[in-house]
């Protein structure tokens, strides 16, 4: 049972344009969502997160949108840069409790983003 | 955020042998998580390790195959026992810190 799904295995975008990566989840207990970037031979690098009490969180070029009713979140990267080319993972956790409790993460399958110069 | 040092970064092992992976955190953390990423797949949680108690394993993972130690609040080890080629994966440790989760750099294991 895949509780977190990234249905697009890959995405190709021109430099300077917007990249939109999508993620769907099925578990209603998830209350904290994160996006990670991963290069080969490295561990995942935390990008941005959002708790279920919000519907948007922004950090520089990265914005995450959460639609709880649709159980859908998306990551927007604007403007996209060639250095953004990596695998992007969506992850979810239950019981985050406002940042005092860290539950296990459930990951999506990942989306390979390629940003062309 | 916490900083994690994970060793070894990679190894090639013979089937039937065991490999122990170490993670050292620069701050005290209550819970440490161990993940596996098989080739072309997502990250899957193996177990959650609390200091002073037995690790909690996810479905499909057992202590005999993946024994975990957590002797203090800054250190943990994962052993991959009696390895087979199917164990060839990247193994990662993780801790919760600073509103997110920090990951080690991973151990790329190849079993031949």
Coordinates of N, CA and C in Angstrom, one line a residue:
Chain A
X1 N 0.9 -1.2 0.0 CA 0.0 0.0 0.0 C 0.9 1.2 0.0
X2 N 0.9 2.0 -1.1 CA 1.7 3.2 -1.2 C 0.9 4.3 -0.7
X3 N 1.3 4.8 0.5 CA 0.6 5.8 1.2 C 0.9 7.2 0.7
X4 N 2.1 7.3 0.1 CA 2.6 8.6 -0.5 C 3.0 8.3 -1.9
X5 N 2.4 9.1 -2.9 CA 2.6 8.8 -4.3 C 3.1 10.0 -5.0
X6 N 4.1 9.8 -5.8 CA 4.5 10.8 -6.8 C 4.4 10.2 -8.1
X7 N 3.4 10.6 -8.8 CA 3.0 9.9 -10.0 C 3.8 10.2 -11.3
X8 N 4.6 11.3 -11.2 CA 5.5 11.6 -12.3 C 6.9 11.2 -12.0
X9 N 7.4 10.2 -12.7 CA 8.7 9.7 -12.5 C 9.8 10.8 -12.9
X10 N 9.4 11.7 -13.8 CA 10.4 12.6 -14.3 C 9.7 13.9 -14.7
X11 N 10.5 15.0 -14.7 CA 10.0 16.3 -15.2 C 11.2 17.0 -15.8
X12 N 11.0 17.6 -16.9 CA 12.0 18.4 -17.6 C 11.5 19.8 -17.8
X13 N 12.4 20.8 -17.4 CA 12.0 22.2 -17.4 C 13.1 23.0 -17.9
X14 N 12.8 24.1 -18.5 CA 13.8 25.1 -19.0 C 14.2 26.0 -17.9
X15 N 15.5 26.3 -17.9 CA 16.0 27.2 -16.9 C 15.2 28.5 -16.8
X16 N 14.9 29.0 -15.6 CA 14.2 30.2 -15.5 C 12.7 30.1 -15.4
X17 N 12.2 28.9 -15.8 CA 10.7 28.6 -15.8 C 10.4 28.0 -14.4
X18 N 9.1 27.7 -14.2 CA 8.6 27.1 -13.0 C 8.7 25.6 -13.1
X19 N 9.1 25.0 -12.0 CA 9.0 23.5 -11.9 C 7.9 23.2 -10.8
X20 N 7.0 22.4 -11.2 CA 5.9 22.0 -10.2 C 6.0 20.5 -10.1
X21 N 6.3 20.1 -8.8 CA 6.3 18.6 -8.5 C 5.1 18.3 -7.6
X22 N 4.5 17.2 -7.9 CA 3.2 16.9 -7.2 C 3.4 15.6 -6.4
X23 N 2.5 15.5 -5.4 CA 2.5 14.4 -4.4 C 1.1 14.2 -3.9
X24 N 0.7 13.0 -3.8 CA -0.6 12.6 -3.3 C -0.4 11.7 -2.1
X25 N -1.3 11.7 -1.1 CA -1.2 10.8 0.0 C -2.6 10.3 0.3
X26 N -2.6 9.2 1.0 CA -3.9 8.5 1.4 C -4.2 8.5 2.8
X27 N -3.2 8.6 3.7 CA -3.3 8.4 5.1 C -3.8 9.8 5.8
X28 N -5.0 9.8 6.3 CA -5.5 11.0 6.9 C -4.8 11.4 8.2
X29 N -4.0 10.5 8.7 CA -3.2 10.8 10.0 C -2.0 11.6 9.7
X30 N -1.6 11.7 8.5 CA -0.4 12.5 8.2 C -0.7 14.0 8.5
X31 N 0.2 14.6 9.3 CA 0.0 16.0 9.6 C 1.3 16.9 9.3
X32 N 2.3 16.3 8.7 CA 3.5 17.0 8.5 C 4.1 16.5 7.2
X33 N 4.4 17.4 6.3 CA 4.9 17.0 5.0 C 6.2 17.7 4.6
X34 N 7.1 17.0 4.0 CA 8.4 17.5 3.7 C 8.8 17.2 2.3
X35 N 9.6 18.0 1.7 CA 10.2 17.8 0.4 C 11.8 17.7 0.6
X36 N 12.3 16.7 0.0 CA 13.8 16.5 0.0 C 14.3 16.4 -1.4
X37 N 15.5 16.9 -1.5 CA 16.3 16.8 -2.8 C 17.4 15.8 -2.6
X38 N 17.6 14.9 -3.6 CA 18.7 13.9 -3.4 C 19.5 13.8 -4.7
X39 N 20.9 14.0 -4.5 CA 21.8 13.7 -5.5 C 22.3 12.3 -5.4
X40 N 22.8 11.7 -6.5 CA 23.4 10.4 -6.4 C 24.6 10.4 -5.3
X41 N 24.7 9.3 -4.6 CA 25.8 9.1 -3.6 C 25.7 10.1 -2.5
X42 N 24.6 10.8 -2.3 CA 24.4 11.6 -1.1 C 23.1 11.3 -0.4
X43 N 23.1 11.7 0.9 CA 21.8 11.5 1.6 C 20.8 12.6 1.1
X44 N 19.5 12.4 1.4 CA 18.5 13.5 1.1 C 18.8 14.8 1.8
X45 N 18.6 15.9 1.1 CA 18.7 17.2 1.7 C 17.4 17.8 1.9
X46 N 17.1 18.2 3.1 CA 15.8 18.8 3.4 C 15.6 20.2 2.7
X47 N 14.5 20.3 2.0 CA 14.2 21.6 1.3 C 13.2 22.5 2.1
X48 N 12.0 21.9 2.3 CA 10.9 22.7 2.9 C 9.9 21.8 3.4
X49 N 9.2 22.3 4.4 CA 8.1 21.5 5.0 C 6.9 22.3 5.2
X50 N 5.8 21.6 5.6 CA 4.5 22.2 5.9 C 3.7 21.4 6.8
X51 N 3.1 22.0 7.8 CA 2.3 21.3 8.7 C 0.8 21.4 8.2
X52 N 0.0 20.5 8.7 CA -1.4 20.4 8.2 C -2.2 21.6 8.6
X53 N -1.7 22.4 9.5 CA -2.5 23.6 9.8 C -2.3 24.8 8.8
X54 N -1.4 24.6 7.9 CA -1.2 25.6 6.9 C -1.6 25.1 5.5
X55 N -1.7 26.0 4.6 CA -1.9 25.5 3.2 C -0.8 26.0 2.3
X56 N 0.1 26.8 2.8 CA 1.2 27.3 2.0 C 2.4 27.6 2.9
X57 N 3.6 27.3 2.4 CA 4.8 27.7 3.1 C 5.9 28.0 2.0
X58 N 6.5 29.1 2.2 CA 7.4 29.7 1.2 C 8.8 29.9 1.8
X59 N 9.8 29.5 1.0 CA 11.2 29.7 1.5 C 12.0 30.0 0.2
X60 N 12.3 31.3 0.0 CA 13.1 31.6 -1.2 C 12.4 31.2 -2.5
X61 N 13.1 30.4 -3.3 CA 12.5 30.0 -4.6 C 11.5 28.8 -4.4
X62 N 11.5 28.3 -3.2 CA 10.6 27.1 -3.0 C 9.3 27.4 -2.3
X63 N 8.2 26.9 -2.8 CA 7.0 27.1 -2.1 C 6.2 25.7 -2.1
X64 N 5.7 25.4 -1.0 CA 4.9 24.1 -0.9 C 3.5 24.5 -0.6
X65 N 2.6 23.9 -1.4 CA 1.2 24.1 -1.2 C 0.5 22.8 -0.8
X66 N -0.4 22.9 0.2 CA -1.1 21.7 0.7 C -2.6 21.8 0.6
X67 N -3.2 20.9 -0.1 CA -4.6 20.8 -0.2 C -5.1 19.6 0.6
X68 N -5.5 19.8 1.8 CA -5.9 18.7 2.7 C -7.1 17.9 2.2
X69 N -8.1 18.6 1.6 CA -9.3 18.0 1.2 C -9.0 17.0 0.0
X70 N -8.0 17.4 -0.8 CA -7.7 16.6 -1.9 C -6.5 15.6 -1.6
X71 N -6.0 15.8 -0.4 CA -4.8 15.0 0.0 C -3.7 15.1 -1.0
X72 N -3.4 16.3 -1.3 CA -2.4 16.6 -2.4 C -1.5 17.8 -2.0
X73 N -0.2 17.6 -2.3 CA 0.7 18.7 -2.1 C 1.6 18.9 -3.3
X74 N 2.1 20.1 -3.4 CA 3.0 20.4 -4.6 C 4.1 21.2 -4.1
X75 N 5.2 21.1 -4.8 CA 6.4 21.9 -4.6 C 6.6 22.8 -5.9
X76 N 6.7 24.1 -5.7 CA 7.0 25.0 -6.8 C 8.4 25.5 -6.7
X77 N 9.1 25.5 -7.7 CA 10.4 26.1 -7.7 C 10.5 27.1 -8.8
X78 N 10.7 28.4 -8.4 CA 10.7 29.5 -9.3 C 11.8 30.5 -8.9
X79 N 12.7 30.9 -9.8 CA 12.9 30.3 -11.1 C 13.7 29.0 -11.0
X80 N 13.5 28.1 -11.9 CA 14.3 26.8 -11.9 C 15.7 27.1 -12.4
X81 N 16.7 26.4 -11.8 CA 18.1 26.5 -12.1 C 18.7 25.2 -12.4
X82 N 19.7 25.1 -13.3 CA 20.3 23.8 -13.6 C 20.8 23.1 -12.4
X83 N 21.2 23.8 -11.3 CA 21.6 23.1 -10.1 C 20.5 22.5 -9.3
X84 N 19.3 22.7 -9.7 CA 18.1 22.1 -9.1 C 17.9 20.7 -9.6
X85 N 18.6 20.3 -10.6 CA 18.5 19.0 -11.2 C 18.9 17.9 -10.2
X86 N 17.9 17.1 -9.8 CA 18.1 16.1 -8.8 C 16.8 15.2 -8.7
X87 N 16.8 14.3 -7.8 CA 15.6 13.5 -7.5 C 14.9 14.2 -6.3
X88 N 13.6 14.5 -6.4 CA 12.9 15.1 -5.4 C 11.9 14.1 -4.8
X89 N 12.0 14.0 -3.5 CA 11.1 13.1 -2.7 C 10.1 13.9 -1.9
X90 N 8.9 13.5 -1.9 CA 7.9 14.0 -1.0 C 7.8 13.0 0.2
X91 N 7.7 13.5 1.4 CA 7.6 12.6 2.6 C 6.5 13.1 3.5
X92 N 6.0 12.2 4.3 CA 4.9 12.6 5.2 C 5.1 11.9 6.6
X93 N 4.6 12.6 7.6 CA 4.8 12.0 9.0 C 3.5 12.3 9.7
X94 N 3.2 11.4 10.7 CA 2.0 11.6 11.5 C 2.5 11.8 13.0
X95 N 1.8 12.7 13.7 CA 2.1 13.0 15.0 C 3.2 13.9 15.2
X96 N 3.3 14.9 14.4 CA 4.4 15.9 14.5 C 4.3 16.7 15.7
X97 N 3.1 17.0 16.1 CA 2.8 17.7 17.4 C 3.6 19.0 17.5
X98 N 3.5 19.8 16.5 CA 4.1 21.2 16.6 C 5.6 21.2 16.7
X99 N 6.2 20.2 16.3 CA 7.7 20.2 16.2 C 8.3 19.6 17.4
X100 N 7.6 19.0 18.3 CA 8.2 18.4 19.5 C 8.3 16.9 19.4
X101 N 7.7 16.3 18.4 CA 7.7 14.9 18.2 C 8.0 14.5 16.8
X102 N 9.0 13.7 16.6 CA 9.3 13.3 15.2 C 8.9 11.9 15.0
X103 N 7.9 11.7 14.1 CA 7.5 10.4 13.8 C 8.3 9.9 12.6
X104 N 8.0 8.6 12.2 CA 8.7 8.1 11.0 C 8.2 8.7 9.8
X105 N 9.0 8.8 8.8 CA 8.7 9.4 7.5 C 8.3 8.3 6.5
X106 N 7.2 8.6 5.7 CA 6.8 7.7 4.6 C 7.1 8.5 3.3
X107 N 7.9 7.9 2.4 CA 8.4 8.6 1.3 C 7.6 8.2 0.0
X108 N 7.5 9.2 -0.9 CA 7.0 8.8 -2.3 C 8.2 8.2 -3.1
X109 N 7.9 7.9 -4.3 CA 8.8 7.2 -5.1 C 9.9 8.1 -5.7
X110 N 9.6 9.4 -5.7 CA 10.6 10.4 -6.2 C 10.3 10.8 -7.6
X111 N 10.7 12.0 -7.9 CA 10.6 12.6 -9.3 C 11.9 13.1 -9.7
X112 N 12.4 12.7 -10.8 CA 13.7 13.2 -11.3 C 13.4 14.5 -12.1
X113 N 14.0 15.6 -11.5 CA 13.8 16.9 -12.2 C 15.1 17.2 -13.0
X114 N 14.9 17.6 -14.2 CA 16.0 18.0 -15.0 C 15.7 19.4 -15.5
X115 N 16.7 20.3 -15.2 CA 16.5 21.7 -15.6 C 17.5 22.0 -16.7
X116 N 17.1 22.3 -17.9 CA 18.0 22.6 -19.0 C 18.4 24.0 -19.1
X117 N 19.7 24.3 -19.3 CA 20.1 25.7 -19.5 C 19.5 26.3 -20.7
Chain B
X1 N 20.3 22.7 12.7 CA 19.9 21.3 12.5 C 21.1 20.4 12.9
X2 N 20.8 19.2 13.2 CA 21.8 18.2 13.6 C 22.7 17.9 12.4
X3 N 23.9 17.5 12.7 CA 24.8 17.0 11.6 C 25.2 15.5 11.9
X4 N 25.1 14.7 10.9 CA 25.3 13.2 11.1 C 26.5 12.8 10.3
X5 N 27.3 12.0 10.9 CA 28.5 11.4 10.3 C 28.1 9.9 10.1
X6 N 28.1 9.4 8.9 CA 27.7 8.0 8.7 C 28.9 7.3 8.0
X7 N 29.2 6.1 8.5 CA 30.3 5.3 8.0 C 30.0 3.9 7.9
X8 N 30.5 3.1 6.9 CA 31.3 3.6 5.8 C 30.4 4.2 4.7
X9 N 31.0 4.9 3.8 CA 30.2 5.5 2.7 C 29.8 4.5 1.7
X10 N 30.6 3.5 1.5 CA 30.3 2.4 0.6 C 31.1 1.2 1.0
X11 N 30.6 0.0 0.5 CA 31.4 -1.2 0.8 C 30.9 -2.3 -0.2
X12 N 31.8 -3.2 -0.5 CA 31.5 -4.3 -1.4 C 31.7 -5.5 -0.5
X13 N 30.7 -6.4 -0.3 CA 30.8 -7.5 0.7 C 30.4 -8.8 0.0
X14 N 31.0 -9.8 0.6 CA 30.7 -11.2 0.1 C 29.4 -11.6 0.7
X15 N 28.6 -12.4 0.0 CA 27.4 -12.9 0.5 C 27.7 -13.8 1.7
X16 N 26.8 -13.8 2.6 CA 26.9 -14.6 3.9 C 27.6 -13.8 5.0
X17 N 28.3 -12.7 4.7 CA 29.0 -11.9 5.7 C 28.0 -10.8 6.3
X18 N 28.5 -10.1 7.2 CA 27.7 -9.0 7.9 C 28.5 -7.7 7.8
X19 N 27.8 -6.6 7.7 CA 28.3 -5.3 7.7 C 27.7 -4.4 8.8
X20 N 28.4 -3.7 9.5 CA 27.9 -2.8 10.5 C 28.1 -1.3 10.1
X21 N 27.0 -0.6 10.0 CA 27.0 0.8 9.6 C 26.9 1.7 10.9
X22 N 27.6 2.7 11.0 CA 27.6 3.6 12.1 C 27.1 5.0 11.8
X23 N 26.3 5.6 12.7 CA 25.9 6.9 12.6 C 26.2 7.7 13.9
X24 N 26.9 8.8 13.8 CA 27.2 9.6 14.9 C 26.6 11.0 14.7
X25 N 25.8 11.5 15.7 CA 25.1 12.7 15.6 C 25.8 13.7 16.5
X26 N 25.9 15.0 16.1 CA 26.6 16.0 16.8 C 25.8 16.6 18.0
X27 N 24.6 16.1 18.2 CA 23.8 16.5 19.3 C 22.9 15.3 19.8
X28 N 22.4 15.5 21.0 CA 21.6 14.4 21.6 C 20.2 14.4 21.0
X29 N 19.8 13.2 20.5 CA 18.5 13.0 19.9 C 17.8 11.8 20.5
X30 N 16.5 11.9 20.6 CA 15.8 10.8 21.2 C 15.6 9.6 20.3
X31 N 15.2 9.9 19.1 CA 15.0 8.9 18.1 C 15.9 8.9 16.9
X32 N 16.3 7.8 16.5 CA 17.1 7.7 15.2 C 16.3 6.7 14.4
X33 N 16.4 7.0 13.1 CA 15.6 6.2 12.1 C 16.6 5.6 11.1
X34 N 16.4 4.3 10.7 CA 17.2 3.7 9.7 C 16.3 3.4 8.5
X35 N 16.9 3.8 7.3 CA 16.1 3.6 6.1 C 16.9 2.8 5.1
X36 N 16.3 2.2 4.1 CA 16.9 1.5 3.0 C 16.3 2.1 1.7
X37 N 17.2 2.3 0.8 CA 16.8 2.7 -0.6 C 17.4 1.7 -1.6
X38 N 16.5 0.8 -2.0 CA 16.9 -0.2 -3.0 C 17.0 0.5 -4.4
X39 N 17.8 -0.1 -5.3 CA 18.0 0.6 -6.6 C 16.7 0.9 -7.3
X40 N 16.6 2.2 -7.7 CA 15.5 2.7 -8.4 C 14.2 2.9 -7.5
X41 N 14.3 2.7 -6.2 CA 13.2 2.7 -5.4 C 13.2 3.9 -4.4
X42 N 12.1 4.1 -3.7 CA 12.1 5.1 -2.7 C 12.8 4.7 -1.4
X43 N 12.8 5.6 -0.4 CA 13.3 5.2 0.9 C 12.3 4.5 1.7
X44 N 12.7 3.4 2.3 CA 11.8 2.6 3.2 C 12.3 2.5 4.6
X45 N 11.5 2.8 5.5 CA 12.0 2.7 6.9 C 12.2 1.3 7.4
X46 N 13.4 1.0 7.9 CA 13.7 -0.3 8.5 C 13.2 -0.3 9.9
X47 N 13.7 0.6 10.7 CA 13.4 0.6 12.2 C 13.6 1.9 12.8
X48 N 13.0 2.1 13.9 CA 13.2 3.3 14.8 C 14.0 2.9 16.0
X49 N 15.0 3.6 16.3 CA 15.9 3.2 17.5 C 15.8 4.3 18.6
X50 N 15.4 3.9 19.7 CA 15.4 4.8 20.9 C 16.5 4.3 21.8
X51 N 17.1 5.3 22.5 CA 18.2 5.0 23.4 C 17.6 4.2 24.6
X52 N 18.2 3.1 24.9 CA 17.8 2.4 26.1 C 16.7 1.4 26.0
X53 N 16.2 1.2 24.7 CA 15.2 0.2 24.5 C 15.4 -0.4 23.2
X54 N 14.7 -1.5 22.9 CA 14.9 -2.2 21.7 C 14.3 -1.4 20.5
X55 N 14.9 -1.6 19.4 CA 14.4 -0.9 18.2 C 13.0 -1.4 17.8
X56 N 12.2 -0.6 17.2 CA 10.9 -1.0 16.6 C 11.1 -1.1 15.1
X57 N 10.8 -2.4 14.7 CA 11.0 -2.7 13.3 C 9.7 -2.6 12.5
X58 N 9.8 -2.2 11.2 CA 8.7 -2.1 10.3 C 8.4 -3.5 9.8
X59 N 7.2 -3.6 9.2 CA 6.8 -4.8 8.6 C 7.8 -5.2 7.5
X60 N 8.2 -6.4 7.5 CA 9.1 -6.9 6.5 C 10.6 -6.9 7.0
X61 N 10.8 -6.3 8.1 CA 12.2 -6.2 8.6 C 12.2 -6.9 10.0
X62 N 13.3 -7.7 10.3 CA 13.4 -8.4 11.5 C 14.7 -8.1 12.2
X63 N 14.7 -8.3 13.5 CA 15.9 -7.9 14.3 C 17.1 -8.9 14.0
X64 N 16.8 -10.1 13.6 CA 17.9 -11.1 13.3 C 18.6 -10.7 12.1
X65 N 18.0 -10.0 11.2 CA 18.6 -9.7 9.9 C 19.2 -8.3 10.0
X66 N 18.6 -7.4 10.8 CA 19.0 -6.0 10.9 C 19.1 -5.6 12.4
X67 N 20.0 -6.2 13.1 CA 20.2 -5.8 14.5 C 20.7 -4.3 14.6
X68 N 20.1 -3.6 15.6 CA 20.4 -2.2 15.8 C 20.9 -2.0 17.2
X69 N 21.9 -1.2 17.4 CA 22.3 -0.8 18.7 C 22.1 0.7 18.9
X70 N 21.8 1.1 20.1 CA 21.6 2.6 20.4 C 22.2 2.8 21.8
X71 N 23.5 2.8 22.0 CA 24.1 2.8 23.3 C 23.9 4.2 24.0
X72 N 23.8 5.3 23.2 CA 23.6 6.6 23.9 C 22.8 7.5 22.9
X73 N 22.6 8.7 23.3 CA 21.8 9.6 22.5 C 22.4 10.2 21.3
X74 N 23.7 9.9 21.0 CA 24.3 10.5 19.8 C 24.8 9.4 18.9
X75 N 24.6 8.2 19.1 CA 25.2 7.1 18.3 C 24.3 5.9 18.1
X76 N 24.4 5.3 16.9 CA 23.6 4.1 16.6 C 24.3 3.3 15.5
X77 N 24.1 2.0 15.6 CA 24.6 1.2 14.5 C 23.5 0.3 14.0
X78 N 23.6 0.0 12.7 CA 22.8 -1.0 12.0 C 23.7 -2.0 11.4
X79 N 23.4 -3.3 11.6 CA 24.1 -4.4 11.0 C 23.2 -5.1 10.0
X80 N 23.8 -5.3 8.9 CA 23.1 -6.1 7.8 C 23.7 -7.5 7.9
X81 N 23.0 -8.5 8.3 CA 23.5 -9.8 8.6 C 23.3 -10.8 7.5
X82 N 24.2 -11.7 7.4 CA 24.1 -12.8 6.5 C 23.6 -12.3 5.1
X83 N 24.4 -11.4 4.6 CA 24.0 -10.7 3.4 C 23.8 -11.5 2.1
X84 N 22.9 -11.1 1.3 CA 22.7 -11.7 0.0 C 22.6 -10.5 -1.0
X85 N 22.7 -10.8 -2.3 CA 22.7 -9.8 -3.3 C 21.5 -8.9 -3.2
X86 N 20.4 -9.4 -2.7 CA 19.2 -8.6 -2.5 C 19.3 -7.5 -1.5
X87 N 20.3 -7.6 -0.7 CA 20.6 -6.5 0.3 C 21.4 -5.4 -0.3
X88 N 21.7 -5.5 -1.5 CA 22.5 -4.3 -2.1 C 21.5 -3.1 -2.2
X89 N 21.9 -2.1 -1.5 CA 21.0 -0.9 -1.3 C 21.9 0.2 -0.8
X90 N 21.2 1.4 -0.7 CA 21.8 2.4 0.1 C 21.1 2.4 1.5
X91 N 21.8 2.5 2.5 CA 21.3 2.5 3.9 C 21.6 3.9 4.5
X92 N 20.5 4.5 5.1 CA 20.7 5.8 5.6 C 20.1 5.9 7.0
X93 N 20.8 6.7 7.9 CA 20.2 7.0 9.2 C 19.7 8.4 9.1
X94 N 18.8 8.7 10.1 CA 18.1 10.0 10.1 C 17.7 10.3 11.5
X95 N 17.7 11.6 11.8 CA 17.2 12.1 13.1 C 16.3 13.3 12.8
X96 N 15.4 13.5 13.7 CA 14.5 14.7 13.7 C 15.2 15.8 14.4
X97 N 15.3 17.0 13.7 CA 15.9 18.1 14.3 C 15.5 19.4 13.6
X98 N 15.3 20.5 14.3 CA 15.1 21.8 13.8 C 13.9 21.9 12.8
X99 N 12.8 21.1 13.1 CA 11.6 21.2 12.3 C 11.7 20.3 11.1
X100 N 12.8 19.6 10.9 CA 12.9 18.7 9.8 C 13.6 17.4 10.2
X101 N 14.0 16.7 9.2 CA 14.7 15.5 9.5 C 16.0 15.6 8.8
X102 N 17.1 15.3 9.4 CA 18.4 15.3 8.8 C 18.8 13.9 8.5
X103 N 19.5 13.7 7.4 CA 19.9 12.4 7.0 C 21.4 12.3 6.9
X104 N 22.0 11.1 7.2 CA 23.4 10.9 6.9 C 23.6 10.8 5.4
X105 N 24.8 10.7 5.1 CA 25.2 10.7 3.6 C 24.9 9.4 3.0
X106 N 24.6 8.4 3.8 CA 24.3 7.1 3.2 C 25.5 6.1 3.1
X107 N 25.2 4.8 3.1 CA 26.1 3.8 2.9 C 25.7 3.0 1.7
X108 N 26.5 3.0 0.7 CA 26.1 2.2 -0.5 C 26.7 0.8 -0.4
X109 N 25.9 -0.2 -0.3 CA 26.3 -1.5 -0.1 C 26.0 -2.4 -1.3
X110 N 27.1 -3.0 -1.7 CA 27.0 -4.0 -2.8 C 27.4 -5.4 -2.3
X111 N 26.5 -6.3 -2.5 CA 26.8 -7.7 -2.1 C 27.0 -8.6 -3.3
X112 N 28.2 -9.2 -3.3 CA 28.5 -10.0 -4.5 C 28.6 -11.5 -4.1

